[in-house]
Structure formats: structure tokens, C-alpha cells
Short mmCIF file of C-alpha atoms in Angstrom, two decimals:
data_model
loop_
_atom_site.label_atom_id
_atom_site.label_comp_id
_atom_site.label_asym_id
_atom_site.label_seq_id
_atom_site.Cartn_x
_atom_site.Cartn_y
_atom_site.Cartn_z
CA MET A 1 157.78 -34.85 163.48
CA LYS A 2 156.01 -38.06 162.28
CA SER A 3 158.07 -40.07 159.82
CA LYS A 4 156.89 -41.25 156.37
CA ASN A 5 155.93 -44.60 157.68
CA THR A 6 153.62 -43.50 160.30
CA TYR A 7 151.46 -41.58 157.64
CA GLU A 8 151.72 -44.52 155.28
CA GLY A 9 150.17 -46.59 158.30
CA ILE A 10 147.71 -43.96 158.92
CA PHE A 11 146.59 -44.03 155.48
CA LYS A 12 146.30 -47.76 154.89
CA VAL A 13 144.25 -47.94 158.19
CA GLY A 14 142.06 -45.16 156.75
CA ILE A 15 141.62 -47.11 153.45
CA ILE A 16 140.60 -50.32 155.33
CA TYR A 17 137.96 -48.57 157.26
CA LEU A 18 136.72 -46.83 154.27
CA CYS A 19 136.25 -50.42 152.34
CA CYS A 20 134.57 -51.80 155.32
CA PHE A 21 132.15 -48.97 155.42
CA LEU A 22 131.33 -49.22 151.61
CA PHE A 23 131.13 -52.96 151.66
CA SER A 24 129.49 -53.93 154.79
CA PRO A 25 125.99 -53.86 153.48
CA LEU A 26 127.28 -56.64 150.91
CA LEU A 27 128.96 -58.65 153.27
CA ASN A 28 125.70 -58.43 155.53
CA ALA A 29 123.79 -59.53 152.53
CA GLN A 30 125.77 -62.40 151.66
CA ASP A 31 125.46 -63.39 155.36
CA TRP A 32 121.53 -63.69 155.32
CA ARG A 33 121.72 -65.42 151.90
CA ASP A 34 124.02 -68.19 153.36
CA GLY A 35 121.18 -68.77 156.11
CA LEU A 36 118.36 -69.56 153.48
CA ALA A 37 119.75 -72.99 153.34
CA ASP A 38 118.78 -73.55 157.16
CA LEU A 39 114.98 -72.68 156.43
CA ILE A 40 112.60 -75.88 156.77
CA TYR A 41 110.12 -75.73 153.93
CA SER A 42 107.03 -77.00 156.18
CA PRO A 43 104.09 -75.23 157.44
CA ARG A 44 105.24 -75.15 161.01
CA TYR A 45 108.51 -73.02 160.29
CA PHE A 46 106.92 -70.37 158.01
CA GLY A 47 104.49 -67.82 158.18
CA PRO A 48 100.54 -68.49 158.19
CA ASN A 49 100.07 -67.89 154.21
CA ALA A 50 102.93 -69.92 153.12
CA PHE A 51 101.21 -73.13 152.77
CA PRO A 52 97.43 -72.60 152.07
CA VAL A 53 95.31 -75.72 153.42
CA PRO A 54 93.17 -76.76 150.51
CA GLU A 55 89.27 -75.70 151.06
CA VAL A 56 86.59 -78.14 151.81
CA ARG A 57 84.00 -77.08 149.08
CA ASN A 58 80.47 -78.23 148.99
CA GLY A 59 80.68 -80.43 145.68
CA LYS A 60 78.88 -77.95 143.59
CA VAL A 61 80.13 -75.30 141.21
CA GLY A 62 78.66 -71.74 142.13
CA ASN A 63 76.81 -70.05 139.40
CA ARG A 64 77.49 -66.64 140.84
CA TYR A 65 80.34 -64.17 140.11
CA GLU A 66 81.90 -63.33 143.12
CA ILE A 67 84.50 -60.63 144.34
CA GLU A 68 85.80 -61.12 148.06
CA PHE A 69 87.80 -58.51 150.25
CA ARG A 70 89.03 -59.70 153.74
CA GLY A 71 91.23 -58.84 156.65
CA GLU A 72 92.86 -61.51 158.39
CA TYR A 73 94.64 -61.59 161.86
CA HIS A 74 96.82 -64.54 162.64
CA TYR A 75 97.75 -65.09 166.30
CA TYR A 76 100.44 -67.35 167.72
CA THR A 77 102.63 -66.66 170.89
CA GLY A 78 105.70 -66.18 168.64
CA ASP A 79 104.11 -64.49 165.65
CA LYS A 80 101.54 -61.97 165.05
CA THR A 81 100.21 -61.50 161.46
CA THR A 82 97.73 -59.16 159.51
CA ASP A 83 97.08 -59.31 156.02
CA LEU A 84 94.64 -58.11 153.25
CA PHE A 85 93.35 -60.85 150.84
CA THR A 86 91.15 -60.44 147.52
CA ARG A 87 89.56 -63.34 145.51
CA ALA A 88 87.62 -63.54 142.48
CA TYR A 89 85.38 -66.33 141.44
CA ILE A 90 84.14 -66.74 137.80
CA PRO A 91 81.87 -69.51 136.61
CA PHE A 92 81.72 -70.82 132.97
CA VAL A 93 79.69 -73.17 131.14
CA LYS A 94 76.38 -72.81 133.02
CA GLY A 95 78.08 -73.44 136.39
CA ARG A 96 79.72 -76.40 135.18
CA VAL A 97 83.51 -74.95 135.22
CA ALA A 98 84.90 -72.20 137.30
CA LEU A 99 88.09 -70.20 137.66
CA GLU A 100 89.12 -68.94 141.11
CA VAL A 101 92.04 -66.44 141.56
CA SER A 102 93.08 -65.31 144.97
CA PHE A 103 95.80 -62.77 145.90
CA LEU A 104 97.42 -62.06 149.38
CA TRP A 105 98.77 -58.26 149.70
CA LYS A 106 100.13 -56.21 152.55
CA GLU A 107 100.99 -58.76 155.15
CA HIS A 108 102.51 -57.49 158.23
CA TYR A 109 104.32 -59.60 161.31
CA LYS A 110 105.96 -59.28 164.33
CA LEU A 111 108.01 -62.25 165.74
CA THR A 112 109.84 -63.03 169.21
CA PRO A 113 113.23 -63.47 169.13
CA GLU A 114 112.53 -67.24 169.85
CA THR A 115 110.49 -67.90 166.96
CA ARG A 116 112.87 -65.93 164.73
CA ASP A 117 115.75 -68.24 165.68
CA GLU A 118 113.51 -71.33 165.43
CA ARG A 119 112.68 -70.15 161.90
CA HIS A 120 116.25 -69.14 161.16
CA ALA A 121 114.70 -65.58 160.13
CA VAL A 122 116.63 -62.30 160.17
CA ASP A 123 114.14 -59.56 161.31
CA LEU A 124 111.74 -59.53 164.13
CA LYS A 125 109.13 -57.38 162.13
CA SER A 126 108.40 -56.40 158.51
CA PRO A 127 110.98 -53.92 157.38
CA VAL A 128 109.63 -53.24 154.07
CA ASN A 129 106.02 -53.82 152.52
CA TYR A 130 105.38 -57.07 150.62
CA ASN A 131 102.66 -59.13 148.86
CA GLY A 132 102.13 -62.96 148.89
CA ASP A 133 101.33 -65.35 146.51
CA VAL A 134 98.94 -65.80 143.82
CA ILE A 135 96.42 -69.01 143.84
CA VAL A 136 94.91 -70.29 140.79
CA SER A 137 92.19 -72.85 140.79
CA THR A 138 90.21 -74.38 138.00
CA ILE A 139 87.14 -76.24 139.17
CA PHE A 140 85.11 -78.87 137.18
CA GLN A 141 81.82 -80.46 137.83
CA VAL A 142 81.97 -84.08 137.47
CA LEU A 143 78.77 -85.15 138.97
CA GLN A 144 75.81 -83.57 140.16
CA SER A 145 73.21 -85.83 141.61
CA ASP A 146 70.59 -85.18 144.48
CA GLN A 147 70.11 -88.86 145.05
CA TRP A 148 73.60 -89.92 145.21
CA VAL A 149 76.56 -87.40 145.37
CA ASP A 150 77.74 -83.93 143.84
CA ILE A 151 81.49 -84.12 142.77
CA LEU A 152 83.81 -81.52 141.57
CA VAL A 153 87.66 -81.59 141.11
CA SER A 154 89.88 -78.87 141.02
CA ALA A 155 93.38 -78.09 140.08
CA ASN A 156 95.34 -75.42 141.88
CA ILE A 157 98.70 -73.73 141.47
CA LYS A 158 100.30 -71.28 144.09
CA THR A 159 103.09 -68.74 142.35
CA ALA A 160 106.21 -68.27 143.61
CA SER A 161 105.63 -64.61 143.79
CA GLY A 162 105.51 -64.04 147.85
CA GLY A 163 108.19 -61.94 149.47
CA ARG A 164 110.49 -62.12 152.64
CA LEU A 165 111.96 -65.58 152.03
CA VAL A 166 114.60 -64.37 154.35
CA ASP A 167 112.09 -64.28 157.26
CA ALA A 168 110.42 -67.47 156.12
CA ARG A 169 107.11 -65.67 155.22
CA PHE A 170 106.60 -67.35 151.80
CA THR A 171 108.64 -70.11 150.10
CA ASP A 172 109.80 -68.39 146.87
CA ALA A 173 108.70 -71.68 145.06
CA ALA A 174 105.76 -73.02 143.36
CA SER A 175 103.32 -75.57 144.70
CA TYR A 176 100.33 -77.46 143.25
CA TRP A 177 97.42 -79.51 144.34
CA PHE A 178 94.73 -81.51 142.90
CA ASP A 179 91.53 -82.58 144.62
CA ALA A 180 87.88 -83.88 144.60
CA ASN A 181 85.17 -82.46 146.76
CA PHE A 182 81.97 -84.41 147.55
CA GLY A 183 78.77 -83.33 149.18
CA ARG A 184 75.24 -84.33 149.66
CA ASP A 185 72.41 -82.88 151.34
CA LEU A 186 71.06 -84.39 154.47
CA VAL A 187 68.12 -82.08 154.96
CA ASN A 188 66.80 -79.61 152.35
CA SER A 189 63.30 -78.23 153.01
CA ILE A 190 61.32 -74.98 153.24
CA HIS A 191 59.96 -73.76 156.53
CA GLY A 192 57.71 -70.81 155.93
CA ASP A 193 59.33 -68.00 153.79
CA TYR A 194 62.86 -69.61 154.52
CA ASN A 195 64.70 -72.55 152.91
CA TYR A 196 66.96 -74.62 155.47
CA TYR A 197 69.40 -77.10 154.77
CA ILE A 198 72.13 -79.41 156.34
CA ARG A 199 74.90 -80.63 154.02
CA MET A 200 77.75 -82.94 154.54
CA GLN A 201 81.23 -82.27 152.42
CA ALA A 202 84.56 -83.83 152.04
CA VAL A 203 87.67 -83.42 150.11
CA MET A 204 90.58 -85.67 149.22
CA GLY A 205 93.69 -84.92 147.17
CA PHE A 206 97.41 -84.78 146.56
CA TYR A 207 99.52 -81.57 147.52
CA CYS A 208 102.86 -81.03 146.35
CA TRP A 209 105.52 -78.13 147.08
CA MET A 210 109.37 -77.51 146.03
CA THR A 211 111.91 -77.65 148.73
CA ASN A 212 115.38 -76.45 149.44
CA ASP A 213 116.44 -79.70 150.15
CA THR A 214 119.30 -80.84 147.70
CA VAL A 215 118.23 -84.55 148.32
CA HIS A 216 114.38 -84.23 148.60
CA ARG A 217 113.52 -81.48 145.88
CA GLN A 218 109.84 -81.65 146.67
CA ASN A 219 107.49 -82.70 149.57
CA ASP A 220 104.53 -84.74 148.69
CA ALA A 221 101.36 -84.89 150.89
CA LEU A 222 97.98 -86.32 151.16
CA SER A 223 95.22 -83.46 151.37
CA TYR A 224 91.88 -84.34 153.38
CA GLY A 225 88.85 -82.85 155.12
CA ILE A 226 85.43 -83.23 156.44
CA GLY A 227 82.68 -81.00 157.45
CA PHE A 228 78.98 -79.93 157.70
CA SER A 229 77.33 -76.69 156.29
CA GLY A 230 73.93 -75.32 157.17
CA GLY A 231 71.49 -72.58 156.39
CA TYR A 232 68.30 -70.92 157.29
CA GLY A 233 67.17 -67.57 155.43
CA ASN A 234 69.81 -65.70 155.01
CA PHE A 235 72.43 -67.09 157.41
CA ALA A 236 74.70 -69.86 156.93
CA LEU A 237 77.44 -71.74 158.83
CA THR A 238 80.36 -73.83 157.73
CA THR A 239 82.28 -76.04 159.87
CA ASN A 240 85.13 -78.46 158.89
CA LEU A 241 88.42 -80.12 159.50
CA ALA A 242 90.99 -80.06 156.99
CA GLY A 243 94.73 -80.42 156.56
CA PHE A 244 97.56 -82.52 154.91
CA LYS A 245 100.29 -84.95 155.55
CA GLY A 246 103.67 -84.63 153.85
CA TYR A 247 105.93 -87.41 154.07
CA GLU A 248 109.19 -85.85 155.56
CA ASN A 249 107.40 -85.28 158.96
CA ASN A 250 109.33 -82.06 159.46
CA GLY A 251 106.48 -79.96 160.44
CA ASP A 252 104.56 -80.81 157.26
CA ARG A 253 101.16 -82.15 158.92
CA PRO A 254 99.12 -79.22 159.75
CA LEU A 255 95.42 -79.52 160.72
CA ILE A 256 93.11 -76.59 160.82
CA LEU A 257 89.36 -76.36 162.08
CA ARG A 258 87.59 -73.72 160.13
CA ASN A 259 84.19 -71.99 161.12
CA ASN A 260 82.60 -69.58 158.62
CA LEU A 261 79.43 -67.69 159.67
CA THR A 262 77.76 -65.64 156.94
CA TYR A 263 74.72 -63.44 156.25
CA GLU A 264 73.47 -62.46 152.88
CA ILE A 265 71.31 -59.76 151.79
CA LYS A 266 70.74 -58.47 148.27
CA LYS A 267 73.92 -60.28 146.91
CA ASN A 268 76.13 -58.90 149.47
CA ILE A 269 77.58 -61.33 151.89
CA ILE A 270 79.35 -60.56 155.26
CA SER A 271 81.49 -63.36 156.64
CA PHE A 272 83.09 -64.14 160.11
CA ARG A 273 85.43 -66.68 160.31
CA TYR A 274 87.45 -68.45 163.05
CA HIS A 275 90.40 -70.87 162.37
CA HIS A 276 91.88 -72.96 165.06
CA GLY A 277 95.26 -74.40 163.95
CA MET A 278 96.38 -77.81 165.58
CA LYS A 279 99.42 -80.13 164.99
CA ASP A 280 101.52 -78.30 162.64
CA SER A 281 99.58 -75.39 162.14
CA LEU A 282 100.30 -72.92 165.11
CA TYR A 283 97.84 -70.07 164.39
CA ASP A 284 94.57 -68.97 165.39
CA THR A 285 92.92 -66.83 162.86
CA TYR A 286 90.33 -64.24 162.73
CA VAL A 287 88.80 -63.21 159.57
CA LEU A 288 86.33 -60.27 158.62
CA ALA A 289 84.92 -60.51 154.71
CA TYR A 290 82.90 -58.78 152.47
CA ILE A 291 81.75 -60.73 149.33
CA ARG A 292 79.75 -59.06 146.42
CA CYS A 293 77.79 -61.62 144.12
CA PHE A 294 76.73 -60.80 140.53
#
């Protein structure tokens, strides 16, 4: 016959196992939260959409309303990501001022174990559905001159609404940037029934984002870009090189070569894009987009 002490021992062991079963999710949650301090807040160690590189605009505020829907595929040997993206462009004051709002949603990813460990992430692929950040841009026409140069300035803010910080997908911290865009026509003429043009454009500005570094609470960067655009009839092609250079030099100096071919018919635009990442931008990106103009 088993003694009283034996039953008490079995009872205590059972209580211990029950407690471990009930509270293990909380213990695991605490583990990954502790790992957030190891994340490196820079483009090299986050997903492809965490640190948007400023656009090289053509120096003119557009006078048409636009709604855009696009699908994106970001390829890197350690990370394959797909997402859906929407954008609305709203001009005001006869094309002198514009508001642009963009939102990324339904991002999915798959990491290799090596990339997961390098980024201090937890999961290898999307365990849940999640959305990205919202970017709001206000654009002002400062100068418009066919003889000199067209200049617009923009103020941009990215919200902290993106998900999956635990997997280094979005920063869960705000960022903002201010820039000036310059554009000038090199060629602008009419051939038969079609207009054709070649235009040079550039951007320069200041970029800032919040980090998890207790010493440097934010990282500041110089943003820059230069490119050309051309068009003939309903076709247009834009190529530019853009990036920014952070002061911490911890993977915060991305550079992207962007190419965008569009075809427009009756205010409907189909866009094919290819982006090649360099330096601290690791991804090649393929994009198919539809834009409706009003």
C-alpha cells in the first residue's frame, strides 16, 4: 500500500505539470518579446516594405485623380514576399497641391532559417494575416517653368500600424521624410498624331525613423535620387536610381534601381515594374499595377 507521502508527491508533480501546460504560452510570449531588443532597425535586416525609399517624382503636381491597385513579389535568397498595395492621389488648387495616401495589406513571406536568425525573427513564414503601414504624403508645387526647372516639395509620414514586428516585417514605429523634386524636359515635341518627350528628374531630402536603440533613439539619413522618363504615344518608361544614407551605417544605406513601363488607354493605365536592390536593399521586386485616372 502506497504511503501518504507518495500520494502527496504524485499530487505535487501533477500540479507542476498542469501549471507548465497552462502558463507555457505566456512564458513563450515573454521569450520573443525579450528578443525584440536584438532587432536592427535598418532596411538590411527588415522586410522589403518596412523602409520605403522615397519616390523620384517628375517635378510636377499631377492634375488627375488616381486610384492604384498593385501586386508585388519581392525576391531575395533568404526571403520571398508577396503583398497587395493600394494608393489614392488627390490633387487640389488646380494642380498646385496634392494629397497621396498609400496602404500595404495582406503581406505574406517565407524566410530561410539563416535569414530568420540573422534578423532575430521568430517564424519562418506568415502565421497570421497582417497589414502594413499607411503612408501619407502632401505635395506642393513650388516652381513651374518650361525655361528653367519644375520644383515640388513633399512632406511624408509613415504610420506605426504595420504588423509582425516579431519577424522584422514592419518597425511598429513612425518615420517621416521631406524632399524636393526637380524636373526638366530635355525633349518635348509632336511627331504625327503622338507627343514624345524625354525628361530628367531628381530628388534630394531628409529621412528619419525611430529605432529601438536606447542611445540613438532615431536614425537620420540623406535621401537622393536621379532618373529619366520618356514617352511616345500611349507608352511611357521611367528609370531612376534612388536611396538614402543613414548615419549609423548598420545596414541603413539602401539603393534601388527602378524601372516602370506603362501603357495608357482612355484613362486606364497598366504598369509593369522591376526594381533591383543594391547595397543594403536586398530584394528584386516585380510589380503589376492597374491605375484608374479621373
